[in-house]
Amino acid sequence: MSPRFDFSASAVAALAESDVARALQEDVADGDLTASLVDASRTAHARVLARETAVVCGAPWVEATVRRLDPQARITWLCAEGQRCAADQPVLEIEGGARALLTAERTALNFLQLLSAVATKTALYADAVKGTRARIVDTRKTLPGLRLAQKYAVRTGGGLNHRIGLYDAVLIKENHIAAAGGVAAALRAVAPVAAQAAFVEVEVETLAQLQEALDAGARMVLLDNMDLPTLREAVRLNDAVGDDRKAVLEISGGVTLDGLRALAETGVDRISIGALTKDVKAIDYSMRFLTH
């Protein structure tokens, strides 16, 4: 089994290097034909501005992009990773070879705009549930090839990561339950792989299924598309089994920002939201060369 990604600084730096190598191959391949028009000896000083409010995220990817093209470049962050910036606020300045900065610009900004968008949206949702026990959680609905980067951005924005992939945790969903012959049967069937999993979670659609899951010893339950009265009753049923047998309760399905606070106030522990990573609008950043 592959280990869960630990998101340590060194692991994130290695991830950024890998993502950037792939992105530059896609964009630059054998060379930047337009940047070659600029004198190879010329240096430049560039500034990146945020055109809207945002949670800044993506510094390791920006730095990996610039340093792969100019290892001697000087990068100064004016708004740190995870901090909120205002519209038209300078976020960073870069000094280095002009050709390198021109080639790096689009790739660096692509990572910065996407990851900042995920972090900003996550922060918006996390702020909406402050004061409740609920935490905002991501899903596997990510851009292919950029899952770990997006999950890093969710953490930067104040959210939690669900399973990284199919390999590191068990989520028993409705089709698994139907194929296994019921909730309890599915939970029994998972026993041989449970020790390899970071967690085992079972999805339920009714209170009867929830009770069956709790009776079978489930410690994490996903409550799928339940209305507010049903969710409150689900929390009550879970509390009734006692602290030593209670499950972590997670909400999924049809979650919107408008209804988020009410969902959190039902007393659930987690709210998973695919929109954090699949329905994001890139943050508007621009890079400008400074003249002296």
mmCIF file of C-alpha atoms in Angstrom:
data_model
loop_
_atom_site.group_PDB
_atom_site.id
_atom_site.type_symbol
_atom_site.label_atom_id
_atom_site.label_comp_id
_atom_site.label_asym_id
_atom_site.label_seq_id
_atom_site.Cartn_x
_atom_site.Cartn_y
_atom_site.Cartn_z
ATOM 1 C CA MET A 1 0.000 0.000 0.000
ATOM 2 C CA SER A 2 1.252 3.485 -0.797
ATOM 3 C CA PRO A 3 1.507 5.731 2.297
ATOM 4 C CA ARG A 4 -0.702 8.756 2.769
ATOM 5 C CA PHE A 5 1.020 11.914 1.573
ATOM 6 C CA ASP A 6 2.361 13.753 4.622
ATOM 7 C CA PHE A 7 2.459 17.306 3.192
ATOM 8 C CA SER A 8 5.703 18.102 5.008
ATOM 9 C CA ALA A 9 7.716 20.987 3.545
ATOM 10 C CA SER A 10 10.190 18.618 1.905
ATOM 11 C CA ALA A 11 7.440 16.420 0.446
ATOM 12 C CA VAL A 12 5.571 19.425 -0.927
ATOM 13 C CA ALA A 13 8.785 20.784 -2.465
ATOM 14 C CA ALA A 14 9.396 17.446 -4.199
ATOM 15 C CA LEU A 15 5.778 17.361 -5.386
ATOM 16 C CA ALA A 16 6.097 20.879 -6.787
ATOM 17 C CA GLU A 17 9.296 19.938 -8.631
ATOM 18 C CA SER A 18 7.545 16.974 -10.239
ATOM 19 C CA ASP A 19 4.441 18.970 -11.212
ATOM 20 C CA VAL A 20 6.538 21.816 -12.605
ATOM 21 C CA ALA A 21 8.758 19.520 -14.668
ATOM 22 C CA ARG A 22 5.654 18.100 -16.326
ATOM 23 C CA ALA A 23 4.102 21.533 -16.851
ATOM 24 C CA LEU A 24 7.226 23.055 -18.382
ATOM 25 C CA GLN A 25 7.625 20.112 -20.734
ATOM 26 C CA GLU A 26 4.050 20.710 -21.831
ATOM 27 C CA ASP A 27 4.555 24.462 -22.326
ATOM 28 C CA VAL A 28 8.195 24.883 -23.317
ATOM 29 C CA ALA A 29 9.329 21.509 -24.697
ATOM 30 C CA ASP A 30 12.512 22.258 -26.694
ATOM 31 C CA GLY A 31 12.499 26.021 -26.140
ATOM 32 C CA ASP A 32 10.628 29.308 -25.840
ATOM 33 C CA LEU A 33 10.689 30.748 -29.357
ATOM 34 C CA THR A 34 9.466 34.195 -28.315
ATOM 35 C CA ALA A 35 11.750 34.647 -25.291
ATOM 36 C CA SER A 36 14.727 33.875 -27.544
ATOM 37 C CA LEU A 37 14.232 37.346 -29.059
ATOM 38 C CA VAL A 38 15.495 38.887 -25.797
ATOM 39 C CA ASP A 39 19.221 39.337 -25.182
ATOM 40 C CA ALA A 40 20.424 36.350 -23.154
ATOM 41 C CA SER A 41 22.472 38.611 -20.858
ATOM 42 C CA ARG A 42 19.586 40.874 -19.896
ATOM 43 C CA THR A 43 18.213 40.745 -16.359
ATOM 44 C CA ALA A 44 14.749 41.769 -15.220
ATOM 45 C CA HIS A 45 12.812 42.642 -12.082
ATOM 46 C CA ALA A 46 9.194 41.481 -12.098
ATOM 47 C CA ARG A 47 6.297 41.920 -9.703
ATOM 48 C CA VAL A 48 3.209 39.713 -9.385
ATOM 49 C CA LEU A 49 -0.039 41.416 -8.378
ATOM 50 C CA ALA A 50 -3.254 39.860 -7.157
ATOM 51 C CA ARG A 51 -6.143 41.488 -8.987
ATOM 52 C CA GLU A 52 -8.669 40.315 -6.372
ATOM 53 C CA THR A 53 -8.772 39.290 -2.738
ATOM 54 C CA ALA A 54 -7.444 35.790 -2.188
ATOM 55 C CA VAL A 55 -5.688 33.345 0.092
ATOM 56 C CA VAL A 56 -2.245 33.067 -1.462
ATOM 57 C CA CYS A 57 -1.277 29.480 -2.232
ATOM 58 C CA GLY A 58 1.250 27.881 -4.572
ATOM 59 C CA ALA A 59 4.592 29.335 -3.488
ATOM 60 C CA PRO A 60 6.496 26.022 -3.796
ATOM 61 C CA TRP A 61 5.252 25.644 -7.382
ATOM 62 C CA VAL A 62 6.128 29.235 -8.320
ATOM 63 C CA GLU A 63 9.608 28.870 -6.846
ATOM 64 C CA ALA A 64 10.185 25.511 -8.528
ATOM 65 C CA THR A 65 9.174 26.999 -11.877
ATOM 66 C CA VAL A 66 11.429 30.043 -11.635
ATOM 67 C CA ARG A 67 14.449 28.210 -10.226
ATOM 68 C CA ARG A 68 14.272 25.445 -12.833
ATOM 69 C CA LEU A 69 14.765 28.156 -15.468
ATOM 70 C CA ASP A 70 17.083 30.405 -13.460
ATOM 71 C CA PRO A 71 18.609 28.792 -10.359
ATOM 72 C CA GLN A 72 20.108 32.131 -9.304
ATOM 73 C CA ALA A 73 16.859 34.090 -9.398
ATOM 74 C CA ARG A 74 15.912 36.045 -6.267
ATOM 75 C CA ILE A 75 12.304 35.570 -5.126
ATOM 76 C CA THR A 76 10.805 37.794 -2.440
ATOM 77 C CA TRP A 77 7.320 37.004 -1.152
ATOM 78 C CA LEU A 78 5.391 40.079 -0.050
ATOM 79 C CA CYS A 79 2.376 38.030 1.044
ATOM 80 C CA ALA A 80 3.201 34.696 2.649
ATOM 81 C CA GLU A 81 1.708 31.316 1.781
ATOM 82 C CA GLY A 82 -1.714 30.999 3.415
ATOM 83 C CA GLN A 83 -2.139 34.725 4.038
ATOM 84 C CA ARG A 84 -4.987 36.764 2.617
ATOM 85 C CA CYS A 85 -4.115 39.448 0.105
ATOM 86 C CA ALA A 86 -6.204 42.384 -1.075
ATOM 87 C CA ALA A 87 -7.068 43.379 -4.619
ATOM 88 C CA ASP A 88 -4.134 45.001 -6.418
ATOM 89 C CA GLN A 89 -1.730 43.968 -3.658
ATOM 90 C CA PRO A 90 1.788 42.931 -4.732
ATOM 91 C CA VAL A 91 2.307 39.285 -3.807
ATOM 92 C CA LEU A 92 5.912 38.680 -4.833
ATOM 93 C CA GLU A 93 8.880 40.128 -6.678
ATOM 94 C CA ILE A 94 11.416 38.215 -8.757
ATOM 95 C CA GLU A 95 14.825 39.259 -10.050
ATOM 96 C CA GLY A 96 16.608 37.112 -12.588
ATOM 97 C CA GLY A 97 17.367 36.529 -16.235
ATOM 98 C CA ALA A 98 14.782 38.189 -18.462
ATOM 99 C CA ARG A 99 14.444 35.151 -20.724
ATOM 100 C CA ALA A 100 13.897 32.866 -17.736
ATOM 101 C CA LEU A 101 11.201 35.077 -16.219
ATOM 102 C CA LEU A 102 9.386 35.385 -19.536
ATOM 103 C CA THR A 103 9.384 31.616 -19.972
ATOM 104 C CA ALA A 104 8.392 30.963 -16.361
ATOM 105 C CA GLU A 105 5.544 33.488 -16.257
ATOM 106 C CA ARG A 106 2.595 31.450 -17.531
ATOM 107 C CA THR A 107 3.457 28.204 -15.776
ATOM 108 C CA ALA A 108 4.132 29.937 -12.458
ATOM 109 C CA LEU A 109 0.902 31.925 -12.650
ATOM 110 C CA ASN A 110 -1.121 28.873 -13.690
ATOM 111 C CA PHE A 111 -0.147 27.103 -10.483
ATOM 112 C CA LEU A 112 -0.577 30.227 -8.376
ATOM 113 C CA GLN A 113 -4.023 31.068 -9.751
ATOM 114 C CA LEU A 114 -5.385 27.523 -9.423
ATOM 115 C CA LEU A 115 -4.049 26.712 -5.968
ATOM 116 C CA SER A 116 -4.980 30.134 -4.601
ATOM 117 C CA ALA A 117 -8.493 29.593 -5.951
ATOM 118 C CA VAL A 118 -8.809 26.293 -4.070
ATOM 119 C CA ALA A 119 -7.384 27.766 -0.855
ATOM 120 C CA THR A 120 -9.610 30.847 -1.120
ATOM 121 C CA LYS A 121 -12.771 28.816 -1.653
ATOM 122 C CA THR A 122 -11.864 26.465 1.180
ATOM 123 C CA ALA A 123 -11.294 29.399 3.527
ATOM 124 C CA LEU A 124 -14.701 30.802 2.582
ATOM 125 C CA TYR A 125 -16.404 27.542 3.522
ATOM 126 C CA ALA A 126 -14.275 27.055 6.640
ATOM 127 C CA ASP A 127 -15.164 30.540 7.865
ATOM 128 C CA ALA A 128 -18.861 29.763 7.409
ATOM 129 C CA VAL A 129 -18.750 26.879 9.916
ATOM 130 C CA LYS A 130 -16.604 28.525 12.592
ATOM 131 C CA GLY A 131 -17.993 27.998 16.073
ATOM 132 C CA THR A 132 -19.457 24.588 15.216
ATOM 133 C CA ARG A 133 -17.776 21.194 15.520
ATOM 134 C CA ALA A 134 -17.883 20.676 11.751
ATOM 135 C CA ARG A 135 -14.760 20.723 9.610
ATOM 136 C CA ILE A 136 -14.638 21.213 5.849
ATOM 137 C CA VAL A 137 -13.255 18.218 3.935
ATOM 138 C CA ASP A 138 -12.254 17.734 0.299
ATOM 139 C CA THR A 139 -13.010 14.815 -2.062
ATOM 140 C CA ARG A 140 -11.397 12.956 -4.977
ATOM 141 C CA LYS A 141 -13.071 15.326 -7.466
ATOM 142 C CA THR A 142 -9.772 16.878 -8.487
ATOM 143 C CA LEU A 143 -7.995 17.780 -11.722
ATOM 144 C CA PRO A 144 -6.228 14.671 -13.070
ATOM 145 C CA GLY A 145 -2.530 14.840 -12.260
ATOM 146 C CA LEU A 146 -2.920 17.692 -9.753
ATOM 147 C CA ARG A 147 -4.738 15.940 -6.899
ATOM 148 C CA LEU A 148 -1.984 16.306 -4.321
ATOM 149 C CA ALA A 149 -1.410 19.947 -5.238
ATOM 150 C CA GLN A 150 -5.113 20.701 -4.842
ATOM 151 C CA LYS A 151 -5.322 18.801 -1.557
ATOM 152 C CA TYR A 152 -2.347 20.839 -0.325
ATOM 153 C CA ALA A 153 -4.302 23.968 -1.245
ATOM 154 C CA VAL A 154 -7.334 22.733 0.724
ATOM 155 C CA ARG A 155 -5.124 22.382 3.795
ATOM 156 C CA THR A 156 -3.668 25.832 3.197
ATOM 157 C CA GLY A 157 -7.198 27.254 3.144
ATOM 158 C CA GLY A 158 -8.092 25.643 6.475
ATOM 159 C CA GLY A 159 -9.769 22.431 5.300
ATOM 160 C CA LEU A 160 -9.072 18.754 5.912
ATOM 161 C CA ASN A 161 -8.135 16.074 3.411
ATOM 162 C CA HIS A 162 -10.334 13.046 2.897
ATOM 163 C CA ARG A 163 -8.665 9.959 1.417
ATOM 164 C CA ILE A 164 -5.922 10.745 -1.060
ATOM 165 C CA GLY A 165 -6.988 7.973 -3.415
ATOM 166 C CA LEU A 166 -8.536 4.559 -3.604
ATOM 167 C CA TYR A 167 -5.371 3.047 -2.158
ATOM 168 C CA ASP A 168 -5.189 4.641 1.299
ATOM 169 C CA ALA A 169 -8.659 4.396 2.847
ATOM 170 C CA VAL A 170 -11.960 2.556 2.492
ATOM 171 C CA LEU A 171 -15.208 4.309 1.588
ATOM 172 C CA ILE A 172 -18.066 1.836 1.238
ATOM 173 C CA LYS A 173 -20.678 3.464 -1.007
ATOM 174 C CA GLU A 174 -24.164 2.469 -2.114
ATOM 175 C CA ASN A 175 -23.003 0.210 -4.947
ATOM 176 C CA HIS A 176 -20.561 -1.582 -2.656
ATOM 177 C CA ILE A 177 -23.367 -2.088 -0.124
ATOM 178 C CA ALA A 178 -25.756 -3.407 -2.786
ATOM 179 C CA ALA A 179 -23.127 -5.814 -4.111
ATOM 180 C CA ALA A 180 -22.184 -7.024 -0.618
ATOM 181 C CA GLY A 181 -25.773 -7.577 0.533
ATOM 182 C CA GLY A 182 -26.210 -4.774 3.049
ATOM 183 C CA VAL A 183 -24.359 -2.388 5.347
ATOM 184 C CA ALA A 184 -23.378 -4.944 7.974
ATOM 185 C CA ALA A 185 -22.271 -7.449 5.348
ATOM 186 C CA ALA A 186 -20.122 -4.810 3.640
ATOM 187 C CA LEU A 187 -18.477 -3.862 6.936
ATOM 188 C CA ARG A 188 -17.718 -7.519 7.648
ATOM 189 C CA ALA A 189 -16.252 -7.957 4.172
ATOM 190 C CA VAL A 190 -13.799 -5.087 4.651
ATOM 191 C CA ALA A 191 -12.065 -6.750 7.601
ATOM 192 C CA PRO A 192 -9.157 -8.270 5.581
ATOM 193 C CA VAL A 193 -8.017 -4.833 4.314
ATOM 194 C CA ALA A 194 -9.074 -2.635 7.255
ATOM 195 C CA ALA A 195 -5.606 -2.750 8.847
ATOM 196 C CA GLN A 196 -4.077 -1.299 5.664
ATOM 197 C CA ALA A 197 -6.502 1.624 5.536
ATOM 198 C CA ALA A 198 -6.147 5.020 7.161
ATOM 199 C CA PHE A 199 -9.862 4.732 7.940
ATOM 200 C CA VAL A 200 -12.976 2.775 7.008
ATOM 201 C CA GLU A 201 -16.092 4.809 6.237
ATOM 202 C CA VAL A 202 -19.529 3.625 5.170
ATOM 203 C CA GLU A 203 -22.134 5.684 3.311
ATOM 204 C CA VAL A 204 -25.770 5.507 4.443
ATOM 205 C CA GLU A 205 -28.892 7.039 2.955
ATOM 206 C CA THR A 206 -31.442 6.328 5.710
ATOM 207 C CA LEU A 207 -31.615 6.327 9.490
ATOM 208 C CA ALA A 208 -32.219 2.562 9.391
ATOM 209 C CA GLN A 209 -28.931 2.105 7.526
ATOM 210 C CA LEU A 210 -27.198 4.384 10.034
ATOM 211 C CA GLN A 211 -28.452 2.288 12.928
ATOM 212 C CA GLU A 212 -27.313 -0.866 11.130
ATOM 213 C CA ALA A 213 -23.877 0.657 10.616
ATOM 214 C CA LEU A 214 -23.582 1.709 14.264
ATOM 215 C CA ASP A 215 -24.721 -1.708 15.455
ATOM 216 C CA ALA A 216 -22.036 -3.258 13.228
ATOM 217 C CA GLY A 217 -19.344 -1.116 14.840
ATOM 218 C CA ALA A 218 -18.844 1.554 12.163
ATOM 219 C CA ARG A 219 -16.568 4.354 13.382
ATOM 220 C CA MET A 220 -17.014 6.714 10.440
ATOM 221 C CA VAL A 221 -20.297 7.204 8.583
ATOM 222 C CA LEU A 222 -21.105 9.328 5.544
ATOM 223 C CA LEU A 223 -24.662 10.698 5.631
ATOM 224 C CA ASP A 224 -25.667 11.084 2.001
ATOM 225 C CA ASN A 225 -28.218 13.707 0.880
ATOM 226 C CA MET A 226 -30.193 13.878 4.141
ATOM 227 C CA ASP A 227 -32.400 16.849 5.021
ATOM 228 C CA LEU A 228 -31.875 18.862 8.198
ATOM 229 C CA PRO A 229 -34.419 17.047 10.424
ATOM 230 C CA THR A 230 -32.977 13.679 9.387
ATOM 231 C CA LEU A 231 -29.436 14.879 10.035
ATOM 232 C CA ARG A 232 -30.368 16.064 13.519
ATOM 233 C CA GLU A 233 -31.928 12.668 14.241
ATOM 234 C CA ALA A 234 -28.794 10.975 12.884
ATOM 235 C CA VAL A 235 -26.674 12.941 15.345
ATOM 236 C CA ARG A 236 -29.044 11.961 18.172
ATOM 237 C CA LEU A 237 -28.840 8.267 17.259
ATOM 238 C CA ASN A 238 -25.077 8.452 17.117
ATOM 239 C CA ASP A 239 -24.839 10.191 20.500
ATOM 240 C CA ALA A 240 -27.094 7.540 22.004
ATOM 241 C CA VAL A 241 -24.588 4.723 21.457
ATOM 242 C CA GLY A 242 -22.126 6.309 23.899
ATOM 243 C CA ASP A 243 -18.833 8.119 23.540
ATOM 244 C CA ASP A 244 -16.792 4.917 23.264
ATOM 245 C CA ARG A 245 -18.833 3.663 20.286
ATOM 246 C CA LYS A 246 -19.779 6.891 18.524
ATOM 247 C CA ALA A 247 -18.900 7.298 14.874
ATOM 248 C CA VAL A 248 -17.499 10.333 13.138
ATOM 249 C CA LEU A 249 -20.421 11.689 11.103
ATOM 250 C CA GLU A 250 -19.815 13.291 7.723
ATOM 251 C CA ILE A 251 -22.267 15.020 5.405
ATOM 252 C CA SER A 252 -22.021 14.739 1.641
ATOM 253 C CA GLY A 253 -24.197 15.638 -1.331
ATOM 254 C CA GLY A 254 -25.853 18.858 -2.412
ATOM 255 C CA VAL A 255 -23.847 21.098 -0.080
ATOM 256 C CA THR A 256 -23.961 24.791 -0.958
ATOM 257 C CA LEU A 257 -22.491 27.816 0.772
ATOM 258 C CA ASP A 258 -25.958 29.226 1.449
ATOM 259 C CA GLY A 259 -27.040 26.154 3.396
ATOM 260 C CA LEU A 260 -23.670 25.317 4.922
ATOM 261 C CA ARG A 261 -24.119 26.907 8.336
ATOM 262 C CA ALA A 262 -27.407 25.112 8.940
ATOM 263 C CA LEU A 263 -25.801 21.789 8.054
ATOM 264 C CA ALA A 264 -22.905 22.430 10.427
ATOM 265 C CA GLU A 265 -25.281 23.333 13.248
ATOM 266 C CA THR A 266 -26.883 19.870 13.140
ATOM 267 C CA GLY A 267 -23.856 18.643 15.109
ATOM 268 C CA VAL A 268 -22.048 16.602 12.445
ATOM 269 C CA ASP A 269 -18.266 16.367 12.493
ATOM 270 C CA ARG A 270 -17.327 16.821 8.852
ATOM 271 C CA ILE A 271 -18.797 18.231 5.653
ATOM 272 C CA SER A 272 -17.197 17.029 2.415
ATOM 273 C CA ILE A 273 -17.456 19.313 -0.608
ATOM 274 C CA GLY A 274 -16.359 18.386 -4.118
ATOM 275 C CA ALA A 275 -16.707 21.987 -5.277
ATOM 276 C CA LEU A 276 -13.563 22.958 -3.354
ATOM 277 C CA THR A 277 -11.465 21.385 -6.094
ATOM 278 C CA LYS A 278 -13.687 20.852 -9.125
ATOM 279 C CA ASP A 279 -15.699 24.084 -9.337
ATOM 280 C CA VAL A 280 -13.099 26.798 -8.810
ATOM 281 C CA LYS A 281 -12.564 30.080 -10.631
ATOM 282 C CA ALA A 282 -8.908 30.962 -10.991
ATOM 283 C CA ILE A 283 -7.657 33.902 -8.972
ATOM 284 C CA ASP A 284 -6.572 36.748 -11.249
ATOM 285 C CA TYR A 285 -2.829 37.403 -10.968
ATOM 286 C CA SER A 286 -0.606 39.330 -13.324
ATOM 287 C CA MET A 287 3.154 39.654 -13.691
ATOM 288 C CA ARG A 288 4.678 42.950 -14.784
ATOM 289 C CA PHE A 289 8.305 43.810 -15.470
ATOM 290 C CA LEU A 290 9.439 46.876 -13.529
ATOM 291 C CA THR A 291 11.407 49.589 -15.299
ATOM 292 C CA HIS A 292 14.071 51.651 -13.573
#
